[in-house]
Amino acid sequence: QVQLVESGGGLVQAGGSLRLSCAASVRTSSINTMGWYRQASGKQRELVADISSGGSTSYAESVKGRFTISRDNAKNTLYLQMNSLKPEDTAVYYCNLKLVTYPYSPNYWGQGTQVTVSS
C-alpha cells in the first residue's frame, strides 16, 4: 500500500515563500515519476511540476522561475520550494506518484495541503 504524506502548506503573504514536502512509503527504486498538482476552488486540478527518476524536471509556465521541485531519494521525499508566491497560487496542493509499473498500477495521490497567499 503506497502512502503519501504531505506537509508544509499554510498562509503566506504575496511575495513570500513556502516549502512543501511529501514523504512516500515506497522504495525509491520503485518510483518512476513524482509531481505536484494543485486545484484552486472551482477549477480543475493542474500539474505544477514533476520530476522523473532520472532527475528531469518540468514546470507549468505559470510557476517557472519561482518554484523548484526536488527529491531526496535517501528519504523517499519530494519537495516543492515556492518563492515569490502570488494570490493566484492559492490552491490545495497534491503530491502525485507513479510507480515504474504505471499505467498498470494506480496513480497515487496525497491527501492535499492548503496553500493560501494573501494580497
JSON list of C-alpha atoms in Angstrom, two decimals:
[
{"chain": "A", "resi": 1, "resn": "GLN", "atom": "CA", "xyz": [0.00, 0.00, 0.00]},
{"chain": "A", "resi": 2, "resn": "VAL", "atom": "CA", "xyz": [1.52, 3.26, -1.15]},
{"chain": "A", "resi": 3, "resn": "GLN", "atom": "CA", "xyz": [1.10, 6.22, 1.19]},
{"chain": "A", "resi": 4, "resn": "LEU", "atom": "CA", "xyz": [2.00, 9.83, 0.52]},
{"chain": "A", "resi": 5, "resn": "VAL", "atom": "CA", "xyz": [2.13, 12.20, 3.48]},
{"chain": "A", "resi": 6, "resn": "GLU", "atom": "CA", "xyz": [2.28, 15.89, 2.69]},
{"chain": "A", "resi": 7, "resn": "SER", "atom": "CA", "xyz": [3.25, 18.81, 4.88]},
{"chain": "A", "resi": 8, "resn": "GLY", "atom": "CA", "xyz": [4.28, 22.44, 4.64]},
{"chain": "A", "resi": 9, "resn": "GLY", "atom": "CA", "xyz": [1.19, 24.27, 3.47]},
{"chain": "A", "resi": 10, "resn": "GLY", "atom": "CA", "xyz": [-0.14, 27.37, 5.16]},
{"chain": "A", "resi": 11, "resn": "LEU", "atom": "CA", "xyz": [-0.95, 31.05, 4.87]},
{"chain": "A", "resi": 12, "resn": "VAL", "atom": "CA", "xyz": [1.64, 33.44, 3.48]},
{"chain": "A", "resi": 13, "resn": "GLN", "atom": "CA", "xyz": [1.66, 36.98, 2.13]},
{"chain": "A", "resi": 14, "resn": "ALA", "atom": "CA", "xyz": [2.27, 37.68, -1.52]},
{"chain": "A", "resi": 15, "resn": "GLY", "atom": "CA", "xyz": [5.97, 37.60, -2.27]},
{"chain": "A", "resi": 16, "resn": "GLY", "atom": "CA", "xyz": [6.64, 35.09, 0.47]},
{"chain": "A", "resi": 17, "resn": "SER", "atom": "CA", "xyz": [7.90, 31.52, 0.35]},
{"chain": "A", "resi": 18, "resn": "LEU", "atom": "CA", "xyz": [6.77, 28.07, 1.41]},
{"chain": "A", "resi": 19, "resn": "ARG", "atom": "CA", "xyz": [8.23, 24.61, 1.07]},
{"chain": "A", "resi": 20, "resn": "LEU", "atom": "CA", "xyz": [6.03, 21.59, 0.63]},
{"chain": "A", "resi": 21, "resn": "SER", "atom": "CA", "xyz": [7.18, 18.08, 1.48]},
{"chain": "A", "resi": 22, "resn": "CYS", "atom": "CA", "xyz": [5.80, 14.69, 0.51]},
{"chain": "A", "resi": 23, "resn": "ALA", "atom": "CA", "xyz": [7.08, 11.52, 2.16]},
{"chain": "A", "resi": 24, "resn": "ALA", "atom": "CA", "xyz": [6.47, 8.32, 0.19]},
{"chain": "A", "resi": 25, "resn": "SER", "atom": "CA", "xyz": [6.19, 4.86, 1.77]},
{"chain": "A", "resi": 26, "resn": "VAL", "atom": "CA", "xyz": [7.83, 3.04, -1.15]},
{"chain": "A", "resi": 27, "resn": "ARG", "atom": "CA", "xyz": [11.38, 2.34, -2.19]},
{"chain": "A", "resi": 28, "resn": "THR", "atom": "CA", "xyz": [12.96, 4.88, -4.48]},
{"chain": "A", "resi": 29, "resn": "SER", "atom": "CA", "xyz": [13.77, 2.13, -6.97]},
{"chain": "A", "resi": 30, "resn": "SER", "atom": "CA", "xyz": [10.03, 1.51, -7.39]},
{"chain": "A", "resi": 31, "resn": "ILE", "atom": "CA", "xyz": [9.23, 5.13, -8.25]},
{"chain": "A", "resi": 32, "resn": "ASN", "atom": "CA", "xyz": [9.01, 6.45, -11.79]},
{"chain": "A", "resi": 33, "resn": "THR", "atom": "CA", "xyz": [7.74, 9.99, -11.61]},
{"chain": "A", "resi": 34, "resn": "MET", "atom": "CA", "xyz": [6.69, 12.19, -8.71]},
{"chain": "A", "resi": 35, "resn": "GLY", "atom": "CA", "xyz": [4.98, 15.51, -9.02]},
{"chain": "A", "resi": 36, "resn": "TRP", "atom": "CA", "xyz": [2.92, 18.28, -7.52]},
{"chain": "A", "resi": 37, "resn": "TYR", "atom": "CA", "xyz": [-0.52, 19.21, -8.73]},
{"chain": "A", "resi": 38, "resn": "ARG", "atom": "CA", "xyz": [-2.86, 21.90, -7.47]},
{"chain": "A", "resi": 39, "resn": "GLN", "atom": "CA", "xyz": [-6.55, 22.57, -7.53]},
{"chain": "A", "resi": 40, "resn": "ALA", "atom": "CA", "xyz": [-7.98, 26.00, -6.91]},
{"chain": "A", "resi": 41, "resn": "SER", "atom": "CA", "xyz": [-11.58, 26.42, -5.84]},
{"chain": "A", "resi": 42, "resn": "GLY", "atom": "CA", "xyz": [-13.89, 25.87, -8.79]},
{"chain": "A", "resi": 43, "resn": "LYS", "atom": "CA", "xyz": [-11.08, 24.87, -11.12]},
{"chain": "A", "resi": 44, "resn": "GLN", "atom": "CA", "xyz": [-9.65, 21.63, -12.45]},
{"chain": "A", "resi": 45, "resn": "ARG", "atom": "CA", "xyz": [-6.58, 20.03, -10.97]},
{"chain": "A", "resi": 46, "resn": "GLU", "atom": "CA", "xyz": [-3.44, 21.06, -12.85]},
{"chain": "A", "resi": 47, "resn": "LEU", "atom": "CA", "xyz": [0.16, 19.94, -12.97]},
{"chain": "A", "resi": 48, "resn": "VAL", "atom": "CA", "xyz": [2.55, 22.30, -11.20]},
{"chain": "A", "resi": 49, "resn": "ALA", "atom": "CA", "xyz": [5.82, 20.40, -11.59]},
{"chain": "A", "resi": 50, "resn": "ASP", "atom": "CA", "xyz": [7.13, 16.87, -11.85]},
{"chain": "A", "resi": 51, "resn": "ILE", "atom": "CA", "xyz": [10.44, 15.07, -11.64]},
{"chain": "A", "resi": 52, "resn": "SER", "atom": "CA", "xyz": [11.47, 11.77, -13.17]},
{"chain": "A", "resi": 53, "resn": "SER", "atom": "CA", "xyz": [13.54, 9.01, -11.62]},
{"chain": "A", "resi": 54, "resn": "GLY", "atom": "CA", "xyz": [16.47, 10.37, -13.58]},
{"chain": "A", "resi": 55, "resn": "GLY", "atom": "CA", "xyz": [16.01, 13.85, -12.21]},
{"chain": "A", "resi": 56, "resn": "SER", "atom": "CA", "xyz": [14.45, 15.51, -15.25]},
{"chain": "A", "resi": 57, "resn": "THR", "atom": "CA", "xyz": [12.01, 18.23, -14.28]},
{"chain": "A", "resi": 58, "resn": "SER", "atom": "CA", "xyz": [9.13, 20.03, -15.92]},
{"chain": "A", "resi": 59, "resn": "TYR", "atom": "CA", "xyz": [7.10, 23.01, -14.75]},
{"chain": "A", "resi": 60, "resn": "ALA", "atom": "CA", "xyz": [3.88, 24.76, -15.57]},
{"chain": "A", "resi": 61, "resn": "GLU", "atom": "CA", "xyz": [4.56, 28.05, -17.32]},
{"chain": "A", "resi": 62, "resn": "SER", "atom": "CA", "xyz": [2.88, 29.95, -14.51]},
{"chain": "A", "resi": 63, "resn": "VAL", "atom": "CA", "xyz": [5.45, 28.80, -11.92]},
{"chain": "A", "resi": 64, "resn": "LYS", "atom": "CA", "xyz": [8.66, 28.69, -13.94]},
{"chain": "A", "resi": 65, "resn": "GLY", "atom": "CA", "xyz": [11.42, 30.67, -12.26]},
{"chain": "A", "resi": 66, "resn": "ARG", "atom": "CA", "xyz": [9.53, 30.78, -8.95]},
{"chain": "A", "resi": 67, "resn": "PHE", "atom": "CA", "xyz": [9.05, 27.12, -7.93]},
{"chain": "A", "resi": 68, "resn": "THR", "atom": "CA", "xyz": [11.64, 24.38, -7.69]},
{"chain": "A", "resi": 69, "resn": "ILE", "atom": "CA", "xyz": [10.85, 20.68, -7.45]},
{"chain": "A", "resi": 70, "resn": "SER", "atom": "CA", "xyz": [13.37, 18.27, -5.97]},
{"chain": "A", "resi": 71, "resn": "ARG", "atom": "CA", "xyz": [13.52, 14.82, -4.44]},
{"chain": "A", "resi": 72, "resn": "ASP", "atom": "CA", "xyz": [15.69, 13.24, -1.76]},
{"chain": "A", "resi": 73, "resn": "ASN", "atom": "CA", "xyz": [15.97, 9.61, -2.77]},
{"chain": "A", "resi": 74, "resn": "ALA", "atom": "CA", "xyz": [17.57, 8.61, 0.54]},
{"chain": "A", "resi": 75, "resn": "LYS", "atom": "CA", "xyz": [14.49, 9.88, 2.39]},
{"chain": "A", "resi": 76, "resn": "ASN", "atom": "CA", "xyz": [11.94, 8.96, -0.31]},
{"chain": "A", "resi": 77, "resn": "THR", "atom": "CA", "xyz": [10.74, 12.55, -0.05]},
{"chain": "A", "resi": 78, "resn": "LEU", "atom": "CA", "xyz": [9.60, 15.04, -2.65]},
{"chain": "A", "resi": 79, "resn": "TYR", "atom": "CA", "xyz": [9.83, 18.80, -2.16]},
{"chain": "A", "resi": 80, "resn": "LEU", "atom": "CA", "xyz": [8.41, 21.90, -3.76]},
{"chain": "A", "resi": 81, "resn": "GLN", "atom": "CA", "xyz": [10.12, 25.16, -2.93]},
{"chain": "A", "resi": 82, "resn": "MET", "atom": "CA", "xyz": [7.75, 28.00, -3.74]},
{"chain": "A", "resi": 83, "resn": "ASN", "atom": "CA", "xyz": [9.14, 31.55, -3.88]},
{"chain": "A", "resi": 84, "resn": "SER", "atom": "CA", "xyz": [7.61, 34.86, -4.91]},
{"chain": "A", "resi": 85, "resn": "LEU", "atom": "CA", "xyz": [4.17, 33.49, -4.20]},
{"chain": "A", "resi": 86, "resn": "LYS", "atom": "CA", "xyz": [1.16, 35.19, -5.76]},
{"chain": "A", "resi": 87, "resn": "PRO", "atom": "CA", "xyz": [-2.50, 35.17, -4.74]},
{"chain": "A", "resi": 88, "resn": "GLU", "atom": "CA", "xyz": [-3.24, 33.08, -7.83]},
{"chain": "A", "resi": 89, "resn": "ASP", "atom": "CA", "xyz": [-1.07, 30.31, -6.38]},
{"chain": "A", "resi": 90, "resn": "THR", "atom": "CA", "xyz": [-3.74, 29.76, -3.74]},
{"chain": "A", "resi": 91, "resn": "ALA", "atom": "CA", "xyz": [-4.94, 26.16, -4.03]},
{"chain": "A", "resi": 92, "resn": "VAL", "atom": "CA", "xyz": [-4.86, 22.73, -2.49]},
{"chain": "A", "resi": 93, "resn": "TYR", "atom": "CA", "xyz": [-1.57, 21.14, -3.50]},
{"chain": "A", "resi": 94, "resn": "TYR", "atom": "CA", "xyz": [-1.41, 17.38, -4.06]},
{"chain": "A", "resi": 95, "resn": "CYS", "atom": "CA", "xyz": [1.59, 15.11, -4.24]},
{"chain": "A", "resi": 96, "resn": "ASN", "atom": "CA", "xyz": [1.46, 12.52, -7.02]},
{"chain": "A", "resi": 97, "resn": "LEU", "atom": "CA", "xyz": [3.45, 9.34, -7.53]},
{"chain": "A", "resi": 98, "resn": "LYS", "atom": "CA", "xyz": [3.68, 6.92, -10.41]},
{"chain": "A", "resi": 99, "resn": "LEU", "atom": "CA", "xyz": [5.43, 3.60, -9.90]},
{"chain": "A", "resi": 100, "resn": "VAL", "atom": "CA", "xyz": [7.65, 2.05, -12.53]},
{"chain": "A", "resi": 101, "resn": "THR", "atom": "CA", "xyz": [4.71, -0.24, -13.31]},
{"chain": "A", "resi": 102, "resn": "TYR", "atom": "CA", "xyz": [2.43, 2.67, -14.27]},
{"chain": "A", "resi": 103, "resn": "PRO", "atom": "CA", "xyz": [-0.04, 2.59, -16.07]},
{"chain": "A", "resi": 104, "resn": "TYR", "atom": "CA", "xyz": [-0.54, -0.96, -14.84]},
{"chain": "A", "resi": 105, "resn": "SER", "atom": "CA", "xyz": [-0.55, 0.36, -11.28]},
{"chain": "A", "resi": 106, "resn": "PRO", "atom": "CA", "xyz": [-2.61, 3.22, -9.86]},
{"chain": "A", "resi": 107, "resn": "ASN", "atom": "CA", "xyz": [-1.87, 6.91, -9.96]},
{"chain": "A", "resi": 108, "resn": "TYR", "atom": "CA", "xyz": [-1.22, 7.65, -6.27]},
{"chain": "A", "resi": 109, "resn": "TRP", "atom": "CA", "xyz": [-2.21, 10.90, -4.54]},
{"chain": "A", "resi": 110, "resn": "GLY", "atom": "CA", "xyz": [-1.53, 12.53, -1.21]},
{"chain": "A", "resi": 111, "resn": "GLN", "atom": "CA", "xyz": [-4.28, 13.97, 0.95]},
{"chain": "A", "resi": 112, "resn": "GLY", "atom": "CA", "xyz": [-3.57, 17.53, -0.16]},
{"chain": "A", "resi": 113, "resn": "THR", "atom": "CA", "xyz": [-2.25, 20.55, 1.68]},
{"chain": "A", "resi": 114, "resn": "GLN", "atom": "CA", "xyz": [-3.77, 24.02, 1.53]},
{"chain": "A", "resi": 115, "resn": "VAL", "atom": "CA", "xyz": [-1.66, 26.93, 0.35]},
{"chain": "A", "resi": 116, "resn": "THR", "atom": "CA", "xyz": [-3.20, 30.38, 0.76]},
{"chain": "A", "resi": 117, "resn": "VAL", "atom": "CA", "xyz": [-1.47, 33.51, -0.49]},
{"chain": "A", "resi": 118, "resn": "SER", "atom": "CA", "xyz": [-2.88, 36.82, 0.71]},
{"chain": "A", "resi": 119, "resn": "SER", "atom": "CA", "xyz": [-2.51, 40.02, -1.26]}
]
